[in-house]
Amino acid sequence: MKSLKYFFKKAKKEKWAIGQFNFSTLEQLKAIVSAAERLKSPVILGTSQGEVNFFGIEEATLLRDLYRKKFPYIYLNLDHGKDIDLIKKAIDLGYDCVHFDGSILNLQENLKITNKIVKYAHKKGCLVEGEIKSIHGGSEIHKELPKEVLFEDIEKAKEFVKKTDIDSLAINIGNLHGVYKKPIRLNIKHLKKIKEEISVFLVLHGGSGTSKKDIKEAIKNGVVKINVNTELRIAWKKSLTGSLKKKIIKPYKILPPVIKAISDLVQEKIGIFESINKN
Ligand code: 13P
């Protein structure tokens, strides 16, 4: 069984990225897995705390194991973990990666807790993603762009990476969670500077509503993991609303178009990330 780290290394070398697709319903999960299987693309199933508290952490882990029988390269990440007990539980249950979001803490406090999590996670073969500067927005439709654009403080990031043993870092290069009226543009110059100074795997949050050209440039310049959530949520709601308008009441007739809509979108993203046929 190839590990997630194996694919991060391969992606870095060959300049492509693994998509993290978040889910909180079975239709979303089925859609992501079917796209991965169809395209032979490794994927990360993302669960935020809210998503996994709704779906069930045991259920998420068991279903990953079940789907791995059809296509092995399906990994689980706890996205924006802040609750230490939940992070530990995810590690104990066999999550492949946990993202500790200590961005609201001061650097010293963030370092201290990140180090504890890394120690615990690495013993169980789980990777850890760190975060220093909070990424704006939530995975929703936003009316207004935030007033300021955030950029990673490279000196702080260097210190953080030096003093922890994190595997990957969630970076700020103009990326935002959620979708806005205009496509989000990334600052590739800043990414190039980060890449020169930081050796850990680079993660781009806020993959929804971002300029396709910039995403491709980001991948060329070292990003190996891209998180997508809002666009999947929008596809889920739009297709479900459309399906519910029909007179049918059988769930197994209502839900297949929802799964197809989400799966088509995941397929499109996998194409942009160039992770097809990587098993
Ligand atoms: P989007 O909702 O903008 O796709 O971002 C998802 C994300 O980064 C999850 O961590």
PDB file of C-alpha atoms and ligand atoms in Angstrom:
ATOM      1  CA  MET A   1       0.000   0.000   0.000  1.00  0.00           C
ATOM      2  CA  LYS A   2       1.530   3.337  -1.067  1.00  0.00           C
ATOM      3  CA  SER A   3       1.398   5.982   1.641  1.00  0.00           C
ATOM      4  CA  LEU A   4       0.166   9.536   1.319  1.00  0.00           C
ATOM      5  CA  LYS A   5       3.762  10.679   1.809  1.00  0.00           C
ATOM      6  CA  TYR A   6       4.782   8.593  -1.204  1.00  0.00           C
ATOM      7  CA  PHE A   7       2.284  10.510  -3.345  1.00  0.00           C
ATOM      8  CA  PHE A   8       3.294  13.909  -1.897  1.00  0.00           C
ATOM      9  CA  LYS A   9       6.911  13.163  -2.846  1.00  0.00           C
ATOM     10  CA  LYS A  10       5.903  11.947  -6.300  1.00  0.00           C
ATOM     11  CA  ALA A  11       3.671  14.980  -6.869  1.00  0.00           C
ATOM     12  CA  LYS A  12       6.451  17.353  -5.840  1.00  0.00           C
ATOM     13  CA  LYS A  13       8.920  15.694  -8.188  1.00  0.00           C
ATOM     14  CA  GLU A  14       6.545  15.407 -11.135  1.00  0.00           C
ATOM     15  CA  LYS A  15       4.703  18.703 -10.563  1.00  0.00           C
ATOM     16  CA  TRP A  16       1.095  17.724 -10.025  1.00  0.00           C
ATOM     17  CA  ALA A  17      -1.167  17.952  -6.969  1.00  0.00           C
ATOM     18  CA  ILE A  18      -3.466  15.728  -4.944  1.00  0.00           C
ATOM     19  CA  GLY A  19      -6.960  17.074  -4.436  1.00  0.00           C
ATOM     20  CA  GLN A  20      -8.473  17.127  -0.979  1.00  0.00           C
ATOM     21  CA  PHE A  21     -12.230  17.001  -1.433  1.00  0.00           C
ATOM     22  CA  ASN A  22     -14.345  17.601   1.661  1.00  0.00           C
ATOM     23  CA  PHE A  23     -17.531  15.713   2.380  1.00  0.00           C
ATOM     24  CA  SER A  24     -20.223  15.429   5.026  1.00  0.00           C
ATOM     25  CA  THR A  25     -22.792  13.276   3.225  1.00  0.00           C
ATOM     26  CA  LEU A  26     -22.695   9.838   1.657  1.00  0.00           C
ATOM     27  CA  GLU A  27     -23.537  11.212  -1.809  1.00  0.00           C
ATOM     28  CA  GLN A  28     -20.496  13.492  -1.696  1.00  0.00           C
ATOM     29  CA  LEU A  29     -18.301  10.625  -0.513  1.00  0.00           C
ATOM     30  CA  LYS A  30     -19.553   8.244  -3.219  1.00  0.00           C
ATOM     31  CA  ALA A  31     -19.027  10.964  -5.836  1.00  0.00           C
ATOM     32  CA  ILE A  32     -15.426  11.679  -4.813  1.00  0.00           C
ATOM     33  CA  VAL A  33     -14.506   8.001  -4.632  1.00  0.00           C
ATOM     34  CA  SER A  34     -16.079   7.188  -7.995  1.00  0.00           C
ATOM     35  CA  ALA A  35     -14.161  10.018  -9.718  1.00  0.00           C
ATOM     36  CA  ALA A  36     -10.896   8.843  -8.100  1.00  0.00           C
ATOM     37  CA  GLU A  37     -11.523   5.263  -9.135  1.00  0.00           C
ATOM     38  CA  ARG A  38     -12.515   6.224 -12.691  1.00  0.00           C
ATOM     39  CA  LEU A  39      -9.432   8.393 -13.226  1.00  0.00           C
ATOM     40  CA  LYS A  40      -7.016   6.308 -11.136  1.00  0.00           C
ATOM     41  CA  SER A  41      -6.137   9.404  -9.157  1.00  0.00           C
ATOM     42  CA  PRO A  42      -5.070   9.425  -5.513  1.00  0.00           C
ATOM     43  CA  VAL A  43      -7.443  11.613  -3.489  1.00  0.00           C
ATOM     44  CA  ILE A  44      -7.726  12.881   0.037  1.00  0.00           C
ATOM     45  CA  LEU A  45     -11.134  12.841   1.674  1.00  0.00           C
ATOM     46  CA  GLY A  46     -11.318  15.956   3.812  1.00  0.00           C
ATOM     47  CA  THR A  47     -13.414  16.210   6.955  1.00  0.00           C
ATOM     48  CA  SER A  48     -13.580  19.413   8.959  1.00  0.00           C
ATOM     49  CA  GLN A  49     -14.610  19.125  12.591  1.00  0.00           C
ATOM     50  CA  GLY A  50     -18.192  20.130  11.748  1.00  0.00           C
ATOM     51  CA  GLU A  51     -18.323  17.705   8.823  1.00  0.00           C
ATOM     52  CA  VAL A  52     -16.985  14.725  10.749  1.00  0.00           C
ATOM     53  CA  ASN A  53     -19.054  15.434  13.856  1.00  0.00           C
ATOM     54  CA  PHE A  54     -22.096  15.193  11.591  1.00  0.00           C
ATOM     55  CA  PHE A  55     -20.973  12.217   9.481  1.00  0.00           C
ATOM     56  CA  GLY A  56     -19.305  10.241  12.263  1.00  0.00           C
ATOM     57  CA  ILE A  57     -15.562   9.719  12.549  1.00  0.00           C
ATOM     58  CA  GLU A  58     -15.817   5.924  12.832  1.00  0.00           C
ATOM     59  CA  GLU A  59     -18.096   5.836   9.790  1.00  0.00           C
ATOM     60  CA  ALA A  60     -15.640   7.965   7.778  1.00  0.00           C
ATOM     61  CA  THR A  61     -12.720   5.679   8.631  1.00  0.00           C
ATOM     62  CA  LEU A  62     -14.624   2.443   7.998  1.00  0.00           C
ATOM     63  CA  LEU A  63     -15.928   3.674   4.654  1.00  0.00           C
ATOM     64  CA  ARG A  64     -12.447   4.763   3.573  1.00  0.00           C
ATOM     65  CA  ASP A  65     -11.265   1.228   4.337  1.00  0.00           C
ATOM     66  CA  LEU A  66     -14.181  -0.253   2.432  1.00  0.00           C
ATOM     67  CA  TYR A  67     -13.666   1.943  -0.641  1.00  0.00           C
ATOM     68  CA  ARG A  68      -9.945   1.186  -0.608  1.00  0.00           C
ATOM     69  CA  LYS A  69     -10.870  -2.347  -1.654  1.00  0.00           C
ATOM     70  CA  LYS A  70     -12.064  -0.867  -4.966  1.00  0.00           C
ATOM     71  CA  PHE A  71      -9.317   1.738  -5.350  1.00  0.00           C
ATOM     72  CA  PRO A  72      -6.477   1.812  -2.811  1.00  0.00           C
ATOM     73  CA  TYR A  73      -5.244   5.396  -2.957  1.00  0.00           C
ATOM     74  CA  ILE A  74      -7.928   7.051  -0.878  1.00  0.00           C
ATOM     75  CA  TYR A  75      -6.680   8.958   2.154  1.00  0.00           C
ATOM     76  CA  LEU A  76      -8.390  10.754   5.044  1.00  0.00           C
ATOM     77  CA  ASN A  77      -7.453  14.117   6.504  1.00  0.00           C
ATOM     78  CA  LEU A  78      -8.924  15.964   9.475  1.00  0.00           C
ATOM     79  CA  ASP A  79      -9.224  19.493   8.095  1.00  0.00           C
ATOM     80  CA  HIS A  80      -8.663  22.542  10.359  1.00  0.00           C
ATOM     81  CA  GLY A  81      -8.497  20.419  13.521  1.00  0.00           C
ATOM     82  CA  LYS A  82      -8.558  22.553  16.663  1.00  0.00           C
ATOM     83  CA  ASP A  83     -10.046  20.127  19.182  1.00  0.00           C
ATOM     84  CA  ILE A  84      -7.105  18.093  20.505  1.00  0.00           C
ATOM     85  CA  ASP A  85      -9.316  15.173  21.614  1.00  0.00           C
ATOM     86  CA  LEU A  86     -10.809  14.907  18.115  1.00  0.00           C
ATOM     87  CA  ILE A  87      -7.344  15.103  16.538  1.00  0.00           C
ATOM     88  CA  LYS A  88      -6.133  12.263  18.791  1.00  0.00           C
ATOM     89  CA  LYS A  89      -9.216  10.228  17.977  1.00  0.00           C
ATOM     90  CA  ALA A  90      -8.625  10.693  14.244  1.00  0.00           C
ATOM     91  CA  ILE A  91      -5.002   9.547  14.663  1.00  0.00           C
ATOM     92  CA  ASP A  92      -6.056   6.547  16.776  1.00  0.00           C
ATOM     93  CA  LEU A  93      -8.654   5.524  14.210  1.00  0.00           C
ATOM     94  CA  GLY A  94      -6.085   5.566  11.419  1.00  0.00           C
ATOM     95  CA  TYR A  95      -6.503   8.912   9.639  1.00  0.00           C
ATOM     96  CA  ASP A  96      -3.685   9.363   7.119  1.00  0.00           C
ATOM     97  CA  CYS A  97      -3.172  13.019   7.975  1.00  0.00           C
ATOM     98  CA  VAL A  98      -4.355  15.601  10.495  1.00  0.00           C
ATOM     99  CA  HIS A  99      -4.255  19.336   9.969  1.00  0.00           C
ATOM    100  CA  PHE A 100      -3.675  21.176  13.226  1.00  0.00           C
ATOM    101  CA  ASP A 101      -4.912  24.711  12.778  1.00  0.00           C
ATOM    102  CA  GLY A 102      -3.132  26.654  15.483  1.00  0.00           C
ATOM    103  CA  SER A 103      -3.372  29.895  13.543  1.00  0.00           C
ATOM    104  CA  ILE A 104      -5.239  31.786  16.275  1.00  0.00           C
ATOM    105  CA  LEU A 105      -2.490  30.968  18.781  1.00  0.00           C
ATOM    106  CA  ASN A 106       0.747  32.886  19.202  1.00  0.00           C
ATOM    107  CA  LEU A 107       3.740  31.269  17.516  1.00  0.00           C
ATOM    108  CA  GLN A 108       5.186  29.737  20.706  1.00  0.00           C
ATOM    109  CA  GLU A 109       1.882  28.188  21.758  1.00  0.00           C
ATOM    110  CA  ASN A 110       1.242  26.955  18.205  1.00  0.00           C
ATOM    111  CA  LEU A 111       4.746  25.415  18.122  1.00  0.00           C
ATOM    112  CA  LYS A 112       4.215  23.679  21.465  1.00  0.00           C
ATOM    113  CA  ILE A 113       0.907  22.045  20.552  1.00  0.00           C
ATOM    114  CA  THR A 114       1.937  21.242  16.968  1.00  0.00           C
ATOM    115  CA  ASN A 115       5.017  19.445  18.314  1.00  0.00           C
ATOM    116  CA  LYS A 116       2.913  17.351  20.685  1.00  0.00           C
ATOM    117  CA  ILE A 117       0.563  16.370  17.866  1.00  0.00           C
ATOM    118  CA  VAL A 118       3.438  15.558  15.507  1.00  0.00           C
ATOM    119  CA  LYS A 119       4.995  13.253  18.120  1.00  0.00           C
ATOM    120  CA  TYR A 120       1.714  11.421  18.681  1.00  0.00           C
ATOM    121  CA  ALA A 121       0.796  11.261  14.974  1.00  0.00           C
ATOM    122  CA  HIS A 122       4.159  10.122  13.618  1.00  0.00           C
ATOM    123  CA  LYS A 123       4.241   7.180  16.027  1.00  0.00           C
ATOM    124  CA  LYS A 124       1.093   5.954  14.297  1.00  0.00           C
ATOM    125  CA  GLY A 125       2.210   6.758  10.751  1.00  0.00           C
ATOM    126  CA  CYS A 126      -0.090   9.776  10.427  1.00  0.00           C
ATOM    127  CA  LEU A 127       1.136  12.954   8.706  1.00  0.00           C
ATOM    128  CA  VAL A 128       0.633  16.436  10.174  1.00  0.00           C
ATOM    129  CA  GLU A 129      -0.211  19.653   8.341  1.00  0.00           C
ATOM    130  CA  GLY A 130       0.574  22.872  10.198  1.00  0.00           C
ATOM    131  CA  GLU A 131      -0.821  26.369   9.884  1.00  0.00           C
ATOM    132  CA  ILE A 132       0.561  29.648  11.165  1.00  0.00           C
ATOM    133  CA  LYS A 133      -1.481  32.397   9.578  1.00  0.00           C
ATOM    134  CA  SER A 134      -5.226  31.926   9.380  1.00  0.00           C
ATOM    135  CA  ILE A 135      -6.679  31.653   5.870  1.00  0.00           C
ATOM    136  CA  HIS A 136      -9.551  34.100   5.353  1.00  0.00           C
ATOM    137  CA  GLY A 137     -13.179  33.100   4.924  1.00  0.00           C
ATOM    138  CA  GLY A 138     -15.279  29.969   5.333  1.00  0.00           C
ATOM    139  CA  SER A 139     -16.408  27.420   2.723  1.00  0.00           C
ATOM    140  CA  GLU A 140     -19.445  29.451   1.671  1.00  0.00           C
ATOM    141  CA  ILE A 141     -20.653  31.944  -0.924  1.00  0.00           C
ATOM    142  CA  HIS A 142     -19.319  35.371   0.095  1.00  0.00           C
ATOM    143  CA  LYS A 143     -20.692  38.738  -0.970  1.00  0.00           C
ATOM    144  CA  GLU A 144     -17.579  40.795  -0.344  1.00  0.00           C
ATOM    145  CA  LEU A 145     -13.877  40.109  -0.609  1.00  0.00           C
ATOM    146  CA  PRO A 146     -11.989  40.523   2.697  1.00  0.00           C
ATOM    147  CA  LYS A 147     -10.461  43.977   3.180  1.00  0.00           C
ATOM    148  CA  GLU A 148      -6.855  42.752   3.288  1.00  0.00           C
ATOM    149  CA  VAL A 149      -5.016  39.989   1.456  1.00  0.00           C
ATOM    150  CA  LEU A 150      -2.848  37.790   3.657  1.00  0.00           C
ATOM    151  CA  PHE A 151       0.630  36.622   2.765  1.00  0.00           C
ATOM    152  CA  GLU A 152       2.738  34.112   4.626  1.00  0.00           C
ATOM    153  CA  ASP A 153       5.420  35.691   6.811  1.00  0.00           C
ATOM    154  CA  ILE A 154       8.363  33.709   5.436  1.00  0.00           C
ATOM    155  CA  GLU A 155      10.670  34.264   8.433  1.00  0.00           C
ATOM    156  CA  LYS A 156       7.966  33.027  10.827  1.00  0.00           C
ATOM    157  CA  ALA A 157       7.221  30.068   8.566  1.00  0.00           C
ATOM    158  CA  LYS A 158      10.921  29.172   8.448  1.00  0.00           C
ATOM    159  CA  GLU A 159      11.152  29.233  12.239  1.00  0.00           C
ATOM    160  CA  PHE A 160       7.971  27.148  12.546  1.00  0.00           C
ATOM    161  CA  VAL A 161       9.166  24.511  10.100  1.00  0.00           C
ATOM    162  CA  LYS A 162      12.633  24.413  11.730  1.00  0.00           C
ATOM    163  CA  LYS A 163      11.209  23.918  15.215  1.00  0.00           C
ATOM    164  CA  THR A 164       8.556  21.332  14.361  1.00  0.00           C
ATOM    165  CA  ASP A 165       8.612  18.141  12.391  1.00  0.00           C
ATOM    166  CA  ILE A 166       5.458  18.907  10.384  1.00  0.00           C
ATOM    167  CA  ASP A 167       5.058  17.217   7.024  1.00  0.00           C
ATOM    168  CA  SER A 168       3.161  19.994   5.273  1.00  0.00           C
ATOM    169  CA  LEU A 169       2.190  23.616   5.691  1.00  0.00           C
ATOM    170  CA  ALA A 170      -1.034  25.437   4.774  1.00  0.00           C
ATOM    171  CA  ILE A 171       0.185  28.646   3.132  1.00  0.00           C
ATOM    172  CA  ASN A 172      -1.186  32.118   2.401  1.00  0.00           C
ATOM    173  CA  ILE A 173      -0.541  33.420  -1.105  1.00  0.00           C
ATOM    174  CA  GLY A 174      -3.786  35.339  -1.620  1.00  0.00           C
ATOM    175  CA  ASN A 175      -5.940  32.191  -1.405  1.00  0.00           C
ATOM    176  CA  LEU A 176      -9.315  32.429   0.339  1.00  0.00           C
ATOM    177  CA  HIS A 177     -11.863  29.904   1.553  1.00  0.00           C
ATOM    178  CA  GLY A 178     -15.175  30.124  -0.255  1.00  0.00           C
ATOM    179  CA  VAL A 179     -16.326  31.643  -3.529  1.00  0.00           C
ATOM    180  CA  TYR A 180     -16.625  35.332  -4.364  1.00  0.00           C
ATOM    181  CA  LYS A 181     -18.009  37.316  -7.286  1.00  0.00           C
ATOM    182  CA  LYS A 182     -14.663  37.276  -9.068  1.00  0.00           C
ATOM    183  CA  PRO A 183     -12.115  34.452  -9.345  1.00  0.00           C
ATOM    184  CA  ILE A 184      -9.506  34.514  -6.602  1.00  0.00           C
ATOM    185  CA  ARG A 185      -5.998  35.330  -7.872  1.00  0.00           C
ATOM    186  CA  LEU A 186      -2.852  33.851  -6.327  1.00  0.00           C
ATOM    187  CA  ASN A 187       0.478  35.573  -5.819  1.00  0.00           C
ATOM    188  CA  ILE A 188       2.879  33.174  -7.523  1.00  0.00           C
ATOM    189  CA  LYS A 189       5.888  35.421  -6.787  1.00  0.00           C
ATOM    190  CA  HIS A 190       5.252  34.967  -3.072  1.00  0.00           C
ATOM    191  CA  LEU A 191       4.861  31.223  -3.558  1.00  0.00           C
ATOM    192  CA  LYS A 192       8.247  31.100  -5.312  1.00  0.00           C
ATOM    193  CA  LYS A 193       9.861  32.808  -2.299  1.00  0.00           C
ATOM    194  CA  ILE A 194       8.157  30.360   0.103  1.00  0.00           C
ATOM    195  CA  LYS A 195       9.311  27.414  -1.985  1.00  0.00           C
ATOM    196  CA  GLU A 196      12.918  28.604  -1.862  1.00  0.00           C
ATOM    197  CA  GLU A 197      12.914  28.777   1.926  1.00  0.00           C
ATOM    198  CA  ILE A 198      10.537  26.031   3.067  1.00  0.00           C
ATOM    199  CA  SER A 199      11.203  22.360   2.457  1.00  0.00           C
ATOM    200  CA  VAL A 200       7.950  20.777   3.722  1.00  0.00           C
ATOM    201  CA  PHE A 201       5.073  19.956   1.365  1.00  0.00           C
ATOM    202  CA  LEU A 202       3.020  23.041   0.490  1.00  0.00           C
ATOM    203  CA  VAL A 203      -0.772  22.983   0.780  1.00  0.00           C
ATOM    204  CA  LEU A 204      -3.171  25.377  -0.902  1.00  0.00           C
ATOM    205  CA  HIS A 205      -6.455  25.890   0.933  1.00  0.00           C
ATOM    206  CA  GLY A 206      -9.424  27.594  -0.679  1.00  0.00           C
ATOM    207  CA  GLY A 207      -9.304  25.722  -3.984  1.00  0.00           C
ATOM    208  CA  SER A 208     -12.862  26.804  -4.918  1.00  0.00           C
ATOM    209  CA  GLY A 209     -13.432  29.808  -7.146  1.00  0.00           C
ATOM    210  CA  THR A 210      -9.737  30.278  -7.852  1.00  0.00           C
ATOM    211  CA  SER A 211      -8.313  31.211 -11.259  1.00  0.00           C
ATOM    212  CA  LYS A 212      -7.526  27.960 -13.104  1.00  0.00           C
ATOM    213  CA  LYS A 213      -4.401  29.492 -14.582  1.00  0.00           C
ATOM    214  CA  ASP A 214      -3.132  30.442 -11.108  1.00  0.00           C
ATOM    215  CA  ILE A 215      -3.869  26.954  -9.763  1.00  0.00           C
ATOM    216  CA  LYS A 216      -1.781  25.460 -12.565  1.00  0.00           C
ATOM    217  CA  GLU A 217       1.047  27.940 -11.851  1.00  0.00           C
ATOM    218  CA  ALA A 218       0.868  27.119  -8.134  1.00  0.00           C
ATOM    219  CA  ILE A 219       1.278  23.425  -8.919  1.00  0.00           C
ATOM    220  CA  LYS A 220       4.265  24.166 -11.174  1.00  0.00           C
ATOM    221  CA  ASN A 221       5.775  26.083  -8.286  1.00  0.00           C
ATOM    222  CA  GLY A 222       5.584  23.462  -5.562  1.00  0.00           C
ATOM    223  CA  VAL A 223       2.000  23.123  -4.261  1.00  0.00           C
ATOM    224  CA  VAL A 224       1.256  19.391  -3.856  1.00  0.00           C
ATOM    225  CA  LYS A 225      -2.161  19.407  -2.150  1.00  0.00           C
ATOM    226  CA  ILE A 226      -5.196  21.532  -2.993  1.00  0.00           C
ATOM    227  CA  ASN A 227      -8.307  21.649  -0.793  1.00  0.00           C
ATOM    228  CA  VAL A 228     -11.730  22.006  -2.413  1.00  0.00           C
ATOM    229  CA  ASN A 229     -14.980  22.293  -0.525  1.00  0.00           C
ATOM    230  CA  THR A 230     -17.343  25.194  -1.420  1.00  0.00           C
ATOM    231  CA  GLU A 231     -17.746  24.277  -5.091  1.00  0.00           C
ATOM    232  CA  LEU A 232     -18.702  20.733  -4.053  1.00  0.00           C
ATOM    233  CA  ARG A 233     -21.236  22.084  -1.560  1.00  0.00           C
ATOM    234  CA  ILE A 234     -22.767  24.300  -4.250  1.00  0.00           C
ATOM    235  CA  ALA A 235     -22.987  21.374  -6.705  1.00  0.00           C
ATOM    236  CA  TRP A 236     -24.610  19.236  -3.990  1.00  0.00           C
ATOM    237  CA  LYS A 237     -27.275  21.806  -3.140  1.00  0.00           C
ATOM    238  CA  LYS A 238     -28.047  22.801  -6.735  1.00  0.00           C
ATOM    239  CA  SER A 239     -28.393  19.242  -7.997  1.00  0.00           C
ATOM    240  CA  LEU A 240     -30.359  18.111  -4.935  1.00  0.00           C
ATOM    241  CA  THR A 241     -32.769  21.045  -5.209  1.00  0.00           C
ATOM    242  CA  GLY A 242     -33.279  20.237  -8.899  1.00  0.00           C
ATOM    243  CA  SER A 243     -33.857  16.551  -8.165  1.00  0.00           C
ATOM    244  CA  LEU A 244     -36.316  17.270  -5.349  1.00  0.00           C
ATOM    245  CA  LYS A 245     -38.494  19.342  -7.684  1.00  0.00           C
ATOM    246  CA  LYS A 246     -39.390  16.178  -9.607  1.00  0.00           C
ATOM    247  CA  LYS A 247     -42.426  14.188  -8.461  1.00  0.00           C
ATOM    248  CA  ILE A 248     -40.408  11.084  -7.527  1.00  0.00           C
ATOM    249  CA  ILE A 249     -39.947  10.103  -3.862  1.00  0.00           C
ATOM    250  CA  LYS A 250     -37.538   7.182  -4.153  1.00  0.00           C
ATOM    251  CA  PRO A 251     -34.180   8.287  -2.681  1.00  0.00           C
ATOM    252  CA  TYR A 252     -32.361   5.931  -5.033  1.00  0.00           C
ATOM    253  CA  LYS A 253     -33.864   7.835  -7.974  1.00  0.00           C
ATOM    254  CA  ILE A 254     -33.446  11.306  -6.463  1.00  0.00           C
ATOM    255  CA  LEU A 255     -29.802  10.985  -5.431  1.00  0.00           C
ATOM    256  CA  PRO A 256     -27.934   9.539  -8.469  1.00  0.00           C
ATOM    257  CA  PRO A 257     -28.017  12.894 -10.363  1.00  0.00           C
ATOM    258  CA  VAL A 258     -26.561  14.529  -7.229  1.00  0.00           C
ATOM    259  CA  ILE A 259     -23.726  12.011  -7.114  1.00  0.00           C
ATOM    260  CA  LYS A 260     -23.109  12.514 -10.844  1.00  0.00           C
ATOM    261  CA  ALA A 261     -22.983  16.317 -10.574  1.00  0.00           C
ATOM    262  CA  ILE A 262     -20.432  16.198  -7.747  1.00  0.00           C
ATOM    263  CA  SER A 263     -18.421  13.428  -9.369  1.00  0.00           C
ATOM    264  CA  ASP A 264     -18.192  15.391 -12.653  1.00  0.00           C
ATOM    265  CA  LEU A 265     -16.881  18.376 -10.727  1.00  0.00           C
ATOM    266  CA  VAL A 266     -14.292  16.281  -8.862  1.00  0.00           C
ATOM    267  CA  GLN A 267     -13.273  14.785 -12.203  1.00  0.00           C
ATOM    268  CA  GLU A 268     -12.747  18.285 -13.629  1.00  0.00           C
ATOM    269  CA  LYS A 269     -10.595  19.285 -10.635  1.00  0.00           C
ATOM    270  CA  ILE A 270      -8.531  16.102 -10.869  1.00  0.00           C
ATOM    271  CA  GLY A 271      -7.906  17.025 -14.509  1.00  0.00           C
ATOM    272  CA  ILE A 272      -6.702  20.509 -13.536  1.00  0.00           C
ATOM    273  CA  PHE A 273      -4.479  19.073 -10.782  1.00  0.00           C
ATOM    274  CA  GLU A 274      -3.068  16.532 -13.287  1.00  0.00           C
ATOM    275  CA  SER A 275      -3.273  13.630 -10.838  1.00  0.00           C
ATOM    276  CA  ILE A 276      -4.789  11.165 -13.337  1.00  0.00           C
ATOM    277  CA  ASN A 277      -3.257   7.664 -13.655  1.00  0.00           C
ATOM    278  CA  LYS A 278      -0.873   8.025 -10.756  1.00  0.00           C
ATOM    279  CA  ASN A 279      -1.312   4.637  -9.091  1.00  0.00           C
TER     280      ASN A 279
HETATM  281  P1  13P B   1     -12.864  26.080  -0.446  1.00  0.00           P
HETATM  282  O1  13P B   1     -14.122  25.931   0.320  1.00  0.00           O
HETATM  283  O2  13P B   1     -12.601  27.497  -0.856  1.00  0.00           O
HETATM  284  O3  13P B   1     -12.776  25.153  -1.585  1.00  0.00           O
HETATM  285  O4  13P B   1     -11.661  25.713   0.548  1.00  0.00           O
HETATM  286  C1  13P B   1     -11.649  24.445   1.147  1.00  0.00           C
HETATM  287  C2  13P B   1     -10.550  24.315   2.111  1.00  0.00           C
HETATM  288  O5  13P B   1      -9.530  24.931   1.998  1.00  0.00           O
HETATM  289  C3  13P B   1     -10.740  23.357   3.209  1.00  0.00           C
HETATM  290  O6  13P B   1      -9.685  23.391   4.105  1.00  0.00           O
END
